[in-house]
Coordinates of C-alpha atoms in Angstrom, one line a residue:
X992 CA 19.6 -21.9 2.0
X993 CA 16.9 -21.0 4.6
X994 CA 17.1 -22.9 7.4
X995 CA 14.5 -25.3 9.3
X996 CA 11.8 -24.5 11.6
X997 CA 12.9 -23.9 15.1
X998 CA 11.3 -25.7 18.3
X999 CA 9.7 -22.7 19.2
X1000 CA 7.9 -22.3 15.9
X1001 CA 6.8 -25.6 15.3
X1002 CA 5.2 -25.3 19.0
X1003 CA 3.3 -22.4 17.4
X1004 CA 2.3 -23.8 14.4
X1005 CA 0.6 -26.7 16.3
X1006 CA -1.1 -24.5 19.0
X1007 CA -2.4 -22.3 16.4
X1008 CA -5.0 -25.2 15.1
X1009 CA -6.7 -23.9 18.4
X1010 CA -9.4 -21.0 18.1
X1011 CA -7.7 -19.7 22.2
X1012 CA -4.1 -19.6 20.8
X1013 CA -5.3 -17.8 17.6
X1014 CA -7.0 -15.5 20.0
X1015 CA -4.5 -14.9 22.2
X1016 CA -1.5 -14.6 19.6
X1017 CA -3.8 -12.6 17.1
X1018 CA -2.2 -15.3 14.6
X1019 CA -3.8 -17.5 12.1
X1020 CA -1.9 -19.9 9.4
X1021 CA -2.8 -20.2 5.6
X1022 CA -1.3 -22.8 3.5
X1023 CA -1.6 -23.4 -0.3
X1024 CA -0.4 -21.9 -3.1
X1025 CA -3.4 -19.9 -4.5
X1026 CA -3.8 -18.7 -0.9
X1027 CA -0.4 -18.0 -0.5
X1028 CA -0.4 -15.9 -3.2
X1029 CA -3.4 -13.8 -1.8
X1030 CA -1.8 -13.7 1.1
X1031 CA 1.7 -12.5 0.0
X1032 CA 0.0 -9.6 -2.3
X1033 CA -2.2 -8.4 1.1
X1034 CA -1.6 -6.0 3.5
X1035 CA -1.6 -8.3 6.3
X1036 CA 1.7 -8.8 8.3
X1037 CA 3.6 -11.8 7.2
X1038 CA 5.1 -13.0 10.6
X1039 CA 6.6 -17.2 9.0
X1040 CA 6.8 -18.7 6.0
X1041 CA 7.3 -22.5 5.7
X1042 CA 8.0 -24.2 2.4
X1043 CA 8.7 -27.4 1.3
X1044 CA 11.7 -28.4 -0.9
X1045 CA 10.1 -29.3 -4.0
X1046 CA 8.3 -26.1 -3.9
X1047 CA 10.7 -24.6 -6.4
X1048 CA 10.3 -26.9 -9.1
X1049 CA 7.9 -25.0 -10.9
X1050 CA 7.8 -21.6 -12.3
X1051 CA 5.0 -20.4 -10.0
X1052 CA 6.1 -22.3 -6.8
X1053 CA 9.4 -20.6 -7.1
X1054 CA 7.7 -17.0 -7.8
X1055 CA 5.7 -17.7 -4.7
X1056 CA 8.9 -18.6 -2.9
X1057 CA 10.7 -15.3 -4.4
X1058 CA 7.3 -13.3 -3.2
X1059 CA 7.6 -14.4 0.6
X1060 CA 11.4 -14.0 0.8
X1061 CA 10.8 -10.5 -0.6
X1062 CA 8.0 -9.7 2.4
X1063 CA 11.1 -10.1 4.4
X1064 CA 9.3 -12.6 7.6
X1065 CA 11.2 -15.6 8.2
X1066 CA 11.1 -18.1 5.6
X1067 CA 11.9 -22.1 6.8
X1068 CA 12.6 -24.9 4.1
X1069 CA 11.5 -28.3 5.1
X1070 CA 10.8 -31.6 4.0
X1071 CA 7.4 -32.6 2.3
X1072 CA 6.7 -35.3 5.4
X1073 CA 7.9 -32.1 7.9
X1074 CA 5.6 -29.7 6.4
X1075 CA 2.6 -32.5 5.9
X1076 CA 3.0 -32.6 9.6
X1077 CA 1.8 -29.4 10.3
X1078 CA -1.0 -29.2 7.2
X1079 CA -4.3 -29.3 7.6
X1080 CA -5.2 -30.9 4.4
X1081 CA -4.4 -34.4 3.6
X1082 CA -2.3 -33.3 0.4
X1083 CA -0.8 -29.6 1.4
X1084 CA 0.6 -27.8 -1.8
X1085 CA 4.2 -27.2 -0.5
X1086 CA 3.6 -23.6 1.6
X1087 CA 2.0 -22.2 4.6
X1088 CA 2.4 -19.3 6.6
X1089 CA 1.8 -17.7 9.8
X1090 CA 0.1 -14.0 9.6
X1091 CA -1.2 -11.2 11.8
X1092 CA -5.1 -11.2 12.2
X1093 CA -6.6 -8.2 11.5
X1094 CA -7.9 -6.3 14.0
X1095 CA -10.7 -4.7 12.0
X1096 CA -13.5 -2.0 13.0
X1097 CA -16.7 -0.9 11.7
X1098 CA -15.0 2.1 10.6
X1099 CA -13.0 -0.3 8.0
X1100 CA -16.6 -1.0 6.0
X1101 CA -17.3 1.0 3.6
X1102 CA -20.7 2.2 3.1
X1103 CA -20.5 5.7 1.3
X1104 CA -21.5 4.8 -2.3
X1105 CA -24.6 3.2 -3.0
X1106 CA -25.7 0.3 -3.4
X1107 CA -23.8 -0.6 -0.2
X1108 CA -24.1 -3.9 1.7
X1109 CA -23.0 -5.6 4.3
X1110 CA -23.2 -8.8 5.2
X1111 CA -23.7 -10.5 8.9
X1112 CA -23.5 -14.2 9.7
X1113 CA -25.3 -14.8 12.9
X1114 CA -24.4 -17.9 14.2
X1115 CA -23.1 -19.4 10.9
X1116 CA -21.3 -22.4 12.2
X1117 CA -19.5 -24.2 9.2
X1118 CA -16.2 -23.0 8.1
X1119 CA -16.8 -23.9 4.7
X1120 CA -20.6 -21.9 4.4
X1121 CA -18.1 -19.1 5.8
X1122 CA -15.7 -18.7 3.6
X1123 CA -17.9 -19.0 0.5
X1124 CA -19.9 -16.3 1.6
X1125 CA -16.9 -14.2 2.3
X1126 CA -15.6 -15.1 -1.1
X1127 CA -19.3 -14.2 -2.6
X1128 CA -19.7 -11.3 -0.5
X1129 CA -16.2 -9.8 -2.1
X1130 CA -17.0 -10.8 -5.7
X1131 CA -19.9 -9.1 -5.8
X1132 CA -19.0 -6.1 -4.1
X1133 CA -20.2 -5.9 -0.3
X1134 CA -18.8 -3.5 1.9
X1135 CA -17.8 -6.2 4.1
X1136 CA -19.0 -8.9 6.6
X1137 CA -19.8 -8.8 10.5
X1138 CA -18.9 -12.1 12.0
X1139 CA -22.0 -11.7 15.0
X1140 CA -21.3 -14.0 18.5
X1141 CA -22.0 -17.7 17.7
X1142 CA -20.5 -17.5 14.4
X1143 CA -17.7 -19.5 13.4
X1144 CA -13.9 -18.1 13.8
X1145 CA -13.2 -16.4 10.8
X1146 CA -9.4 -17.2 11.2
X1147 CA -10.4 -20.8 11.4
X1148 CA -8.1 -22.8 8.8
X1149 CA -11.4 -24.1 6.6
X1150 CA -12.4 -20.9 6.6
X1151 CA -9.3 -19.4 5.1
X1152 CA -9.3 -21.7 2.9
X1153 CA -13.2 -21.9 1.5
X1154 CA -12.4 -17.8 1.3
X1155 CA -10.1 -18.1 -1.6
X1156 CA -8.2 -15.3 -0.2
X1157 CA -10.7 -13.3 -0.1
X1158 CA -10.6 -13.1 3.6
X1159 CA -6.6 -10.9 2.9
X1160 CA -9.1 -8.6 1.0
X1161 CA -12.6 -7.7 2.6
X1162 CA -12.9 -6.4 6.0
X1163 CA -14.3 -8.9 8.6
X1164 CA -15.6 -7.3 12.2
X1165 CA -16.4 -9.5 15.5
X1166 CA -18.5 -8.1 17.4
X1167 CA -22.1 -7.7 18.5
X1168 CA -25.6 -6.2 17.9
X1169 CA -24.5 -3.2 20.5
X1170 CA -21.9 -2.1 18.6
X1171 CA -23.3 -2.9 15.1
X1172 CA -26.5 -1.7 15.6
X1173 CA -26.2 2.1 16.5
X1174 CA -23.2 1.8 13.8
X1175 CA -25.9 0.5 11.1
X1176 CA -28.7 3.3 12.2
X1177 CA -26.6 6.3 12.1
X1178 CA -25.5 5.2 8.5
X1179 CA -29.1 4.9 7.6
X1180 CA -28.4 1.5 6.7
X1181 CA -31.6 -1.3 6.7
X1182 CA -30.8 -4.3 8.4
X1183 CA -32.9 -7.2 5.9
X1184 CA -33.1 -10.9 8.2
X1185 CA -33.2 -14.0 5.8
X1186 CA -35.7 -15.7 6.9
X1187 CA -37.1 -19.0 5.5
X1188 CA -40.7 -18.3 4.1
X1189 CA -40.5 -14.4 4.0
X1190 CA -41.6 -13.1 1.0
X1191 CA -38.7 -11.6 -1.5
X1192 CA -37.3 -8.2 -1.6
X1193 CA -38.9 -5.4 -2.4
X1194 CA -38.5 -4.1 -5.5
X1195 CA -36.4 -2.0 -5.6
X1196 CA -34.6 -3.2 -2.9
X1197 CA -33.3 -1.0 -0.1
X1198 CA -29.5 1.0 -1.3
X1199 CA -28.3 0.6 1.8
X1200 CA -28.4 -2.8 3.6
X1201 CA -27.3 -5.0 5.8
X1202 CA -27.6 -8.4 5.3
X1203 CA -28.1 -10.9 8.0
X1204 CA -27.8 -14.6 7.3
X1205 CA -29.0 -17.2 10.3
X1206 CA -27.5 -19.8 11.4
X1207 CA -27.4 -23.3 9.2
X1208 CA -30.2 -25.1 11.0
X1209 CA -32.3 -22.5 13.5
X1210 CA -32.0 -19.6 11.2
X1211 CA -31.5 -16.2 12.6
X1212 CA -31.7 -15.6 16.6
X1213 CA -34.1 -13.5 18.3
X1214 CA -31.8 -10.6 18.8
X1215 CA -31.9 -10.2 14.9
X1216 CA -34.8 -10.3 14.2
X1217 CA -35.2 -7.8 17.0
X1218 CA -33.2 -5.3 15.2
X1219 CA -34.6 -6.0 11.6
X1220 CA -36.5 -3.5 9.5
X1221 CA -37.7 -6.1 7.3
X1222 CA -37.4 -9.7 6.8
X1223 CA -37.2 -11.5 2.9
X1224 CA -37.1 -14.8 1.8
X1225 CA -36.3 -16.8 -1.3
X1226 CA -39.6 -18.3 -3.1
X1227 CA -39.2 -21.7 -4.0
X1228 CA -40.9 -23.3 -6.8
X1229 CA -39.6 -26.7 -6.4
X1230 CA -40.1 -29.3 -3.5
X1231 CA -36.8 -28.7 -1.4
X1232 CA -38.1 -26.1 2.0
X1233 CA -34.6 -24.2 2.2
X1234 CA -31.3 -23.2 0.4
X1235 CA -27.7 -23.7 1.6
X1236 CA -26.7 -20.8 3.5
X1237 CA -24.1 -20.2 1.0
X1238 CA -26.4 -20.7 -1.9
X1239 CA -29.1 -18.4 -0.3
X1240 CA -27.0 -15.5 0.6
X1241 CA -25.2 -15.3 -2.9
X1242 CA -29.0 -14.9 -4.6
X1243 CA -29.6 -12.5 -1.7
X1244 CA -26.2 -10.6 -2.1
X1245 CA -27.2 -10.3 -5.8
X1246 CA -30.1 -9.1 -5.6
X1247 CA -29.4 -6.3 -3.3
X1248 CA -26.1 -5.6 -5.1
X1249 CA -27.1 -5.7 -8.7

């Protein structure tokens, strides 16, 4: 029988709902079965698995259980009310876990077959916009995303979650235009601003792109659209002046993907 969480780890847990201690540990915490699941078929370094008693009463809950026990981190059985305690959803599925952030580079993305794209949030402050267009930005194929300075902490628990596990799969870079751009150039890679009222892509659109989506209410920042070779938009034949971030970056990704 594993045992309980020590005083030490539940310290952790708790601290680790703050962006500074995620920082600082290079820790982040997941929790949920289908993210779990992700999680425990990923690379990414298992460091504390918590589970709930009752996870074990059905077949998949126990062949979660069996998965983390096999990635060989410490596994702590708890009480639903303990674990509830340290969720961050109002009805947690019975697991979370503590795992190493990724400490990914530009070198990570791959951009040698073509079409190849990348996407860039700049400024994109809602966890949940972020992890959908992670999530949309793996189904479809991109390279992999550049989290630019104002944007949201990918390791944020919303965002984990809105990712679908899709953040254990795709590469994600922090960093800025200084790195990114000379990266971008040398690869002969076109960096394509959304911006609202630009007209659409060209046709055909460039084979190697990077895709830089604005923040939810300004758009992108001047910096961008300093380094953009081109800016395109979405026409709208209806009365509504802008898409959802998430929603314009998926037609976007398409597009420039297909």
């Amino acid at each position: 029988m594993p045992d309980g969480l020590t005083r030490r780890e539940e310290r952790l847990l708790r601290s680790l709902a703050e962006r500074k201690t995620r920082d600082a540990e290079g820790l982040f915490v997941a929790e949920g079965v289908r993210a779990l699941e992700d999680l425990a078929a990923s690379p990414l370094e298992l460091r504390l698995s918590v589970v709930s008693s009752s996870l074990g009463d059905t077949p998949r809950g126990a062949a979660l259980r069996d998965s983390l026990l096999r990635r060989g981190a410490p596994l702590r059985e708890v009480d639903d009310r303990t674990l509830g305690a340290f969720a961050g959803t109002e009805h947690p599925q019975g697991v979370l876990a503590v795992a190493a952030i990724p400490r990914t580079e530009l070198s990570a993305l791959r951009v040698d077959r073509e079409p190849a794209v990348v996407l860039m949030l700049d400024a994109v402050q809602d966890p949940g916009n972020f992890g959908t267009l992670v999530r949309t930005a793996e189904a479809l194929g991109a390279a992999g995303v550049i989290a630019l300075p104002g944007t949201v902490d990918p390791w944020n628990a919303k965002s984990v979650r809105a990712a679908m596990g899709a953040s254990f799969r795709l590469p994600i870079v922090q960093g800025g235009w200084d790195r990114a751009a000379p990266w971008l150039a040398e690869r002969g890679i076109t960096v394509v601003a959304a911006v609202v009222g630009a007209g659409p892509l060209p046709s055909p659109p460039p084979a190697r792109a990077a895709l830089v989506l604005g923040n939810e209410g300004a758009g992108v920042g001047e910096e961008t659209l300093r380094h953009a070779d081109l800016r395109a938009g979405i026409p709208l034949r209806g009365r509504a002046e802008s898409l959802n971030v998430g929603a314009a970056g998926a037609i976007l990704l398409h597009e420039l993907l297909r």
